[in-house]
Amino acid sequence: MSGVEELIALQSAGCGRTTGTAVVAAAEAHVKEAMAAHDASHDYAHIARVREVALRLAEMEGIEDGDELEVIELAALLHDLHDYKYSGSLTAGAEAAAEFLAGAGMEAERAAAVVDIINSVGFKNEVGGRVEVKSVAHGVVQDADRLDAIGALGIARTFSYGGRKGRPFYSMAAVDADADAALPASGLTTEEDDEDGAGRELAAGRHAFMEAFLTQFYAEARGDA
């Protein structure tokens, strides 16, 4: 059983975090189909992890309102729909999410809240400056997505995306400089660039693992280990 299948099984048994609404179930099915051909850096397993962590962070932040939790869960599920790295469009994802939510009959104001979060989540929207966190709901989805770009899974996703793009594992020039650019670019970040509030608590361990990995990686690339 794959990691995604295990997580889905847990959720079906009531062990995973989900609001369990009809529109959430429809979103799950829609996203699984839409992302079926994606590589492992942006597949449904990534979506499932972001959803799980976003709801965990919401719990840590004391969010209990069912409607707000559903907005968070839907934003997490739909945030990479028609992602620009695959569609080539910066607007297709939010447009597709809005179309799906309208078709699912979600109330317009709450659907707009989901799309607003989607529009500001992702590193592509943070180039040149930090995106303003408009609400706790926005913050937990942003942090959940960013947490999946660091630590062990972040490194695995980096290699997966680099392989898809035909990039080498590393650059010796970058290794010699002990630079993060030694790894194929996809989102390895530093803890200082990442997460607010509850998200920062989860980032610390992932950041420490990433530092240890890079130290070993550089040593092996140089033939020193």
mmCIF file of C-alpha atoms in Angstrom:
data_model
loop_
_atom_site.group_PDB
_atom_site.id
_atom_site.type_symbol
_atom_site.label_atom_id
_atom_site.label_comp_id
_atom_site.label_asym_id
_atom_site.label_seq_id
_atom_site.Cartn_x
_atom_site.Cartn_y
_atom_site.Cartn_z
ATOM 1 C CA MET A 1 0.000 0.000 0.000
ATOM 2 C CA SER A 2 1.420 3.407 -0.990
ATOM 3 C CA GLY A 3 1.753 6.347 1.384
ATOM 4 C CA VAL A 4 -1.219 8.055 -0.262
ATOM 5 C CA GLU A 5 -3.348 4.911 0.037
ATOM 6 C CA GLU A 6 -2.408 4.564 3.713
ATOM 7 C CA LEU A 7 -3.379 8.190 4.404
ATOM 8 C CA ILE A 8 -6.661 7.794 2.515
ATOM 9 C CA ALA A 9 -7.394 4.605 4.471
ATOM 10 C CA LEU A 10 -6.745 6.426 7.749
ATOM 11 C CA GLN A 11 -9.074 9.255 6.723
ATOM 12 C CA SER A 12 -11.772 6.796 5.668
ATOM 13 C CA ALA A 13 -11.492 5.150 9.081
ATOM 14 C CA GLY A 14 -11.823 8.516 10.791
ATOM 15 C CA CYS A 15 -8.161 8.586 11.870
ATOM 16 C CA GLY A 16 -7.015 11.331 9.497
ATOM 17 C CA ARG A 17 -7.931 15.003 9.677
ATOM 18 C CA THR A 18 -10.849 15.974 7.430
ATOM 19 C CA THR A 19 -14.100 17.885 7.733
ATOM 20 C CA GLY A 20 -15.710 15.134 5.677
ATOM 21 C CA THR A 21 -18.142 17.398 3.830
ATOM 22 C CA ALA A 22 -19.628 16.540 0.445
ATOM 23 C CA VAL A 23 -17.705 19.281 -1.346
ATOM 24 C CA VAL A 24 -14.444 18.074 0.249
ATOM 25 C CA ALA A 25 -15.115 14.529 -1.000
ATOM 26 C CA ALA A 26 -15.822 15.895 -4.475
ATOM 27 C CA ALA A 27 -12.634 17.976 -4.357
ATOM 28 C CA GLU A 28 -10.570 14.910 -3.424
ATOM 29 C CA ALA A 29 -11.850 12.973 -6.431
ATOM 30 C CA HIS A 30 -11.410 15.952 -8.751
ATOM 31 C CA VAL A 31 -7.827 16.648 -7.682
ATOM 32 C CA LYS A 32 -6.777 12.981 -7.825
ATOM 33 C CA GLU A 33 -7.905 12.817 -11.439
ATOM 34 C CA ALA A 34 -6.427 16.202 -12.401
ATOM 35 C CA MET A 35 -2.997 15.414 -10.915
ATOM 36 C CA ALA A 36 -2.755 11.740 -11.865
ATOM 37 C CA ALA A 37 -0.004 12.348 -14.431
ATOM 38 C CA HIS A 38 2.151 14.621 -12.244
ATOM 39 C CA ASP A 39 5.580 13.566 -10.997
ATOM 40 C CA ALA A 40 6.050 12.832 -7.296
ATOM 41 C CA SER A 41 7.011 16.418 -6.450
ATOM 42 C CA HIS A 42 3.459 17.644 -7.087
ATOM 43 C CA ASP A 43 1.235 14.568 -7.018
ATOM 44 C CA TYR A 44 -1.780 13.778 -4.860
ATOM 45 C CA ALA A 45 0.504 12.558 -2.070
ATOM 46 C CA HIS A 46 1.769 16.156 -1.763
ATOM 47 C CA ILE A 47 -1.826 17.398 -1.650
ATOM 48 C CA ALA A 48 -2.768 14.843 1.024
ATOM 49 C CA ARG A 49 0.190 15.893 3.188
ATOM 50 C CA VAL A 50 -0.591 19.600 2.839
ATOM 51 C CA ARG A 51 -4.231 18.968 3.770
ATOM 52 C CA GLU A 52 -3.242 16.911 6.817
ATOM 53 C CA VAL A 53 -0.684 19.444 8.069
ATOM 54 C CA ALA A 54 -2.949 22.443 7.366
ATOM 55 C CA LEU A 55 -5.704 20.935 9.503
ATOM 56 C CA ARG A 56 -3.155 20.021 12.180
ATOM 57 C CA LEU A 57 -1.894 23.624 12.247
ATOM 58 C CA ALA A 58 -5.477 24.884 12.366
ATOM 59 C CA GLU A 59 -6.037 22.693 15.425
ATOM 60 C CA MET A 60 -2.836 24.051 17.018
ATOM 61 C CA GLU A 61 -4.068 27.593 16.316
ATOM 62 C CA GLY A 62 -7.384 26.847 18.034
ATOM 63 C CA ILE A 63 -9.593 27.023 14.936
ATOM 64 C CA GLU A 64 -12.806 25.125 15.654
ATOM 65 C CA ASP A 65 -15.386 26.682 13.321
ATOM 66 C CA GLY A 66 -16.532 24.060 10.824
ATOM 67 C CA ASP A 67 -16.975 26.484 7.937
ATOM 68 C CA GLU A 68 -13.481 27.915 8.422
ATOM 69 C CA LEU A 69 -11.968 24.433 8.627
ATOM 70 C CA GLU A 70 -13.722 23.478 5.389
ATOM 71 C CA VAL A 71 -12.270 26.575 3.666
ATOM 72 C CA ILE A 72 -8.798 25.580 4.900
ATOM 73 C CA GLU A 73 -9.219 21.979 3.763
ATOM 74 C CA LEU A 74 -10.502 22.951 0.324
ATOM 75 C CA ALA A 75 -7.707 25.476 -0.204
ATOM 76 C CA ALA A 76 -5.168 22.786 0.707
ATOM 77 C CA LEU A 77 -6.776 20.262 -1.640
ATOM 78 C CA LEU A 78 -7.083 22.648 -4.592
ATOM 79 C CA HIS A 79 -3.954 24.792 -4.168
ATOM 80 C CA ASP A 80 -1.880 23.048 -6.873
ATOM 81 C CA LEU A 81 -4.684 22.465 -9.364
ATOM 82 C CA HIS A 82 -3.308 23.390 -12.826
ATOM 83 C CA ASP A 83 -0.111 24.610 -11.160
ATOM 84 C CA TYR A 84 1.889 26.994 -13.336
ATOM 85 C CA LYS A 85 4.866 24.605 -13.489
ATOM 86 C CA TYR A 86 2.639 22.177 -15.408
ATOM 87 C CA SER A 87 0.045 24.437 -17.067
ATOM 88 C CA GLY A 88 2.325 27.385 -17.878
ATOM 89 C CA SER A 89 -0.352 29.762 -16.572
ATOM 90 C CA LEU A 90 -0.265 31.844 -13.396
ATOM 91 C CA THR A 91 -4.067 32.163 -13.324
ATOM 92 C CA ALA A 92 -5.338 28.762 -14.498
ATOM 93 C CA GLY A 93 -5.175 27.191 -11.040
ATOM 94 C CA ALA A 94 -7.309 29.752 -9.227
ATOM 95 C CA GLU A 95 -9.717 29.879 -12.164
ATOM 96 C CA ALA A 96 -10.083 26.096 -12.156
ATOM 97 C CA ALA A 97 -10.635 26.068 -8.385
ATOM 98 C CA ALA A 98 -13.300 28.778 -8.662
ATOM 99 C CA GLU A 99 -15.033 26.871 -11.468
ATOM 100 C CA PHE A 100 -14.980 23.641 -9.466
ATOM 101 C CA LEU A 101 -16.369 25.275 -6.308
ATOM 102 C CA ALA A 102 -19.142 27.010 -8.253
ATOM 103 C CA GLY A 103 -20.058 23.708 -9.888
ATOM 104 C CA ALA A 104 -20.071 22.030 -6.469
ATOM 105 C CA GLY A 105 -22.610 24.608 -5.274
ATOM 106 C CA MET A 106 -20.429 26.239 -2.623
ATOM 107 C CA GLU A 107 -21.690 29.587 -1.344
ATOM 108 C CA ALA A 108 -19.982 32.390 -3.297
ATOM 109 C CA GLU A 109 -18.398 34.235 -0.365
ATOM 110 C CA ARG A 110 -16.828 31.100 1.094
ATOM 111 C CA ALA A 111 -15.688 29.925 -2.335
ATOM 112 C CA ALA A 112 -14.009 33.315 -2.795
ATOM 113 C CA ALA A 113 -12.203 32.807 0.530
ATOM 114 C CA VAL A 114 -10.813 29.489 -0.740
ATOM 115 C CA VAL A 115 -9.667 31.051 -4.019
ATOM 116 C CA ASP A 116 -8.095 34.002 -2.184
ATOM 117 C CA ILE A 117 -5.910 31.594 -0.193
ATOM 118 C CA ILE A 118 -4.977 29.667 -3.338
ATOM 119 C CA ASN A 119 -4.003 32.895 -5.106
ATOM 120 C CA SER A 120 -1.395 33.715 -2.469
ATOM 121 C CA VAL A 121 -0.010 30.253 -1.656
ATOM 122 C CA GLY A 122 3.173 29.055 -3.320
ATOM 123 C CA PHE A 123 6.728 30.289 -3.822
ATOM 124 C CA LYS A 124 5.858 31.758 -7.226
ATOM 125 C CA ASN A 125 3.827 34.414 -5.413
ATOM 126 C CA GLU A 126 6.616 35.295 -2.974
ATOM 127 C CA VAL A 127 9.332 36.300 -5.432
ATOM 128 C CA GLY A 128 10.581 39.746 -4.494
ATOM 129 C CA GLY A 129 8.998 39.817 -1.058
ATOM 130 C CA ARG A 130 7.069 37.971 1.616
ATOM 131 C CA VAL A 131 3.357 37.548 0.943
ATOM 132 C CA GLU A 132 1.145 39.201 3.538
ATOM 133 C CA VAL A 133 -0.698 36.660 5.674
ATOM 134 C CA LYS A 134 -4.276 37.920 5.532
ATOM 135 C CA SER A 135 -5.781 35.516 8.066
ATOM 136 C CA VAL A 136 -4.962 32.546 10.258
ATOM 137 C CA ALA A 137 -6.675 30.319 7.682
ATOM 138 C CA HIS A 138 -4.413 31.661 4.943
ATOM 139 C CA GLY A 139 -1.359 31.264 7.184
ATOM 140 C CA VAL A 140 -1.934 27.606 8.017
ATOM 141 C CA VAL A 141 -2.379 26.610 4.363
ATOM 142 C CA GLN A 142 0.679 28.608 3.317
ATOM 143 C CA ASP A 143 2.748 27.073 6.110
ATOM 144 C CA ALA A 144 1.567 23.534 5.350
ATOM 145 C CA ASP A 145 2.586 23.913 1.711
ATOM 146 C CA ARG A 146 5.956 25.412 2.639
ATOM 147 C CA LEU A 147 6.635 22.726 5.240
ATOM 148 C CA ASP A 148 6.309 20.119 2.498
ATOM 149 C CA ALA A 149 9.151 21.895 0.656
ATOM 150 C CA ILE A 150 11.666 21.359 3.472
ATOM 151 C CA GLY A 151 12.982 18.417 5.465
ATOM 152 C CA ALA A 152 13.226 14.874 4.124
ATOM 153 C CA LEU A 153 10.192 15.170 1.890
ATOM 154 C CA GLY A 154 11.305 18.543 0.591
ATOM 155 C CA ILE A 155 14.621 17.034 -0.479
ATOM 156 C CA ALA A 156 12.855 14.061 -2.092
ATOM 157 C CA ARG A 157 10.517 16.399 -3.970
ATOM 158 C CA THR A 158 13.462 18.509 -5.114
ATOM 159 C CA PHE A 159 15.156 15.501 -6.696
ATOM 160 C CA SER A 160 11.876 14.339 -8.234
ATOM 161 C CA TYR A 161 11.204 17.708 -9.852
ATOM 162 C CA GLY A 162 14.831 18.065 -10.934
ATOM 163 C CA GLY A 163 14.653 14.656 -12.595
ATOM 164 C CA ARG A 164 11.485 15.624 -14.422
ATOM 165 C CA LYS A 165 13.258 18.719 -15.764
ATOM 166 C CA GLY A 166 16.338 16.709 -16.758
ATOM 167 C CA ARG A 167 18.622 18.486 -14.283
ATOM 168 C CA PRO A 168 21.749 16.930 -12.743
ATOM 169 C CA PHE A 169 21.726 15.937 -9.067
ATOM 170 C CA TYR A 170 24.068 18.773 -8.185
ATOM 171 C CA SER A 171 26.564 21.347 -9.421
ATOM 172 C CA MET A 172 30.178 20.946 -8.256
ATOM 173 C CA ALA A 173 30.612 24.727 -8.295
ATOM 174 C CA ALA A 174 27.747 25.007 -5.834
ATOM 175 C CA VAL A 175 29.062 22.112 -3.740
ATOM 176 C CA ASP A 176 32.436 23.844 -3.487
ATOM 177 C CA ALA A 177 30.639 26.952 -2.256
ATOM 178 C CA ASP A 178 28.470 24.950 0.196
ATOM 179 C CA ALA A 179 25.463 26.579 -1.451
ATOM 180 C CA ASP A 180 21.888 25.307 -1.398
ATOM 181 C CA ALA A 181 22.032 25.667 -5.198
ATOM 182 C CA ALA A 182 23.975 22.385 -5.138
ATOM 183 C CA LEU A 183 20.564 20.755 -5.277
ATOM 184 C CA PRO A 184 18.230 21.132 -8.264
ATOM 185 C CA ALA A 185 15.944 24.070 -7.562
ATOM 186 C CA SER A 186 12.374 23.430 -6.483
ATOM 187 C CA GLY A 187 11.940 24.967 -3.078
ATOM 188 C CA LEU A 188 14.591 24.106 -0.485
ATOM 189 C CA THR A 189 14.367 26.956 1.983
ATOM 190 C CA THR A 190 15.801 27.998 5.312
ATOM 191 C CA GLU A 191 13.871 28.043 8.543
ATOM 192 C CA GLU A 192 14.228 31.814 8.691
ATOM 193 C CA ASP A 193 12.289 32.086 5.425
ATOM 194 C CA ASP A 194 9.580 29.770 6.590
ATOM 195 C CA GLU A 195 6.437 29.630 8.674
ATOM 196 C CA ASP A 196 4.782 31.694 11.349
ATOM 197 C CA GLY A 197 3.112 30.650 14.591
ATOM 198 C CA ALA A 198 2.411 26.935 14.898
ATOM 199 C CA GLY A 199 4.156 26.243 11.589
ATOM 200 C CA ARG A 200 7.507 27.364 12.976
ATOM 201 C CA GLU A 201 7.333 24.646 15.643
ATOM 202 C CA LEU A 202 7.094 21.985 12.936
ATOM 203 C CA ALA A 203 9.739 23.635 10.749
ATOM 204 C CA ALA A 204 12.576 23.341 13.282
ATOM 205 C CA GLY A 205 13.057 19.569 13.032
ATOM 206 C CA ARG A 206 12.746 19.561 9.259
ATOM 207 C CA HIS A 207 15.280 22.361 8.950
ATOM 208 C CA ALA A 208 17.763 20.531 11.195
ATOM 209 C CA PHE A 209 17.433 17.368 9.103
ATOM 210 C CA MET A 210 17.961 19.336 5.902
ATOM 211 C CA GLU A 211 21.147 20.933 7.254
ATOM 212 C CA ALA A 212 22.518 17.513 8.264
ATOM 213 C CA PHE A 213 21.640 16.064 4.871
ATOM 214 C CA LEU A 214 23.361 18.888 2.990
ATOM 215 C CA THR A 215 26.500 18.534 5.124
ATOM 216 C CA GLN A 216 26.696 14.825 4.263
ATOM 217 C CA PHE A 217 25.741 15.499 0.644
ATOM 218 C CA TYR A 218 28.559 18.018 0.166
ATOM 219 C CA ALA A 219 31.072 15.662 1.814
ATOM 220 C CA GLU A 220 30.107 12.734 -0.418
ATOM 221 C CA ALA A 221 30.074 14.893 -3.551
ATOM 222 C CA ARG A 222 33.653 15.984 -2.794
ATOM 223 C CA GLY A 223 34.745 12.423 -1.992
ATOM 224 C CA ASP A 224 35.426 13.338 1.637
ATOM 225 C CA ALA A 225 32.991 10.829 3.153
#
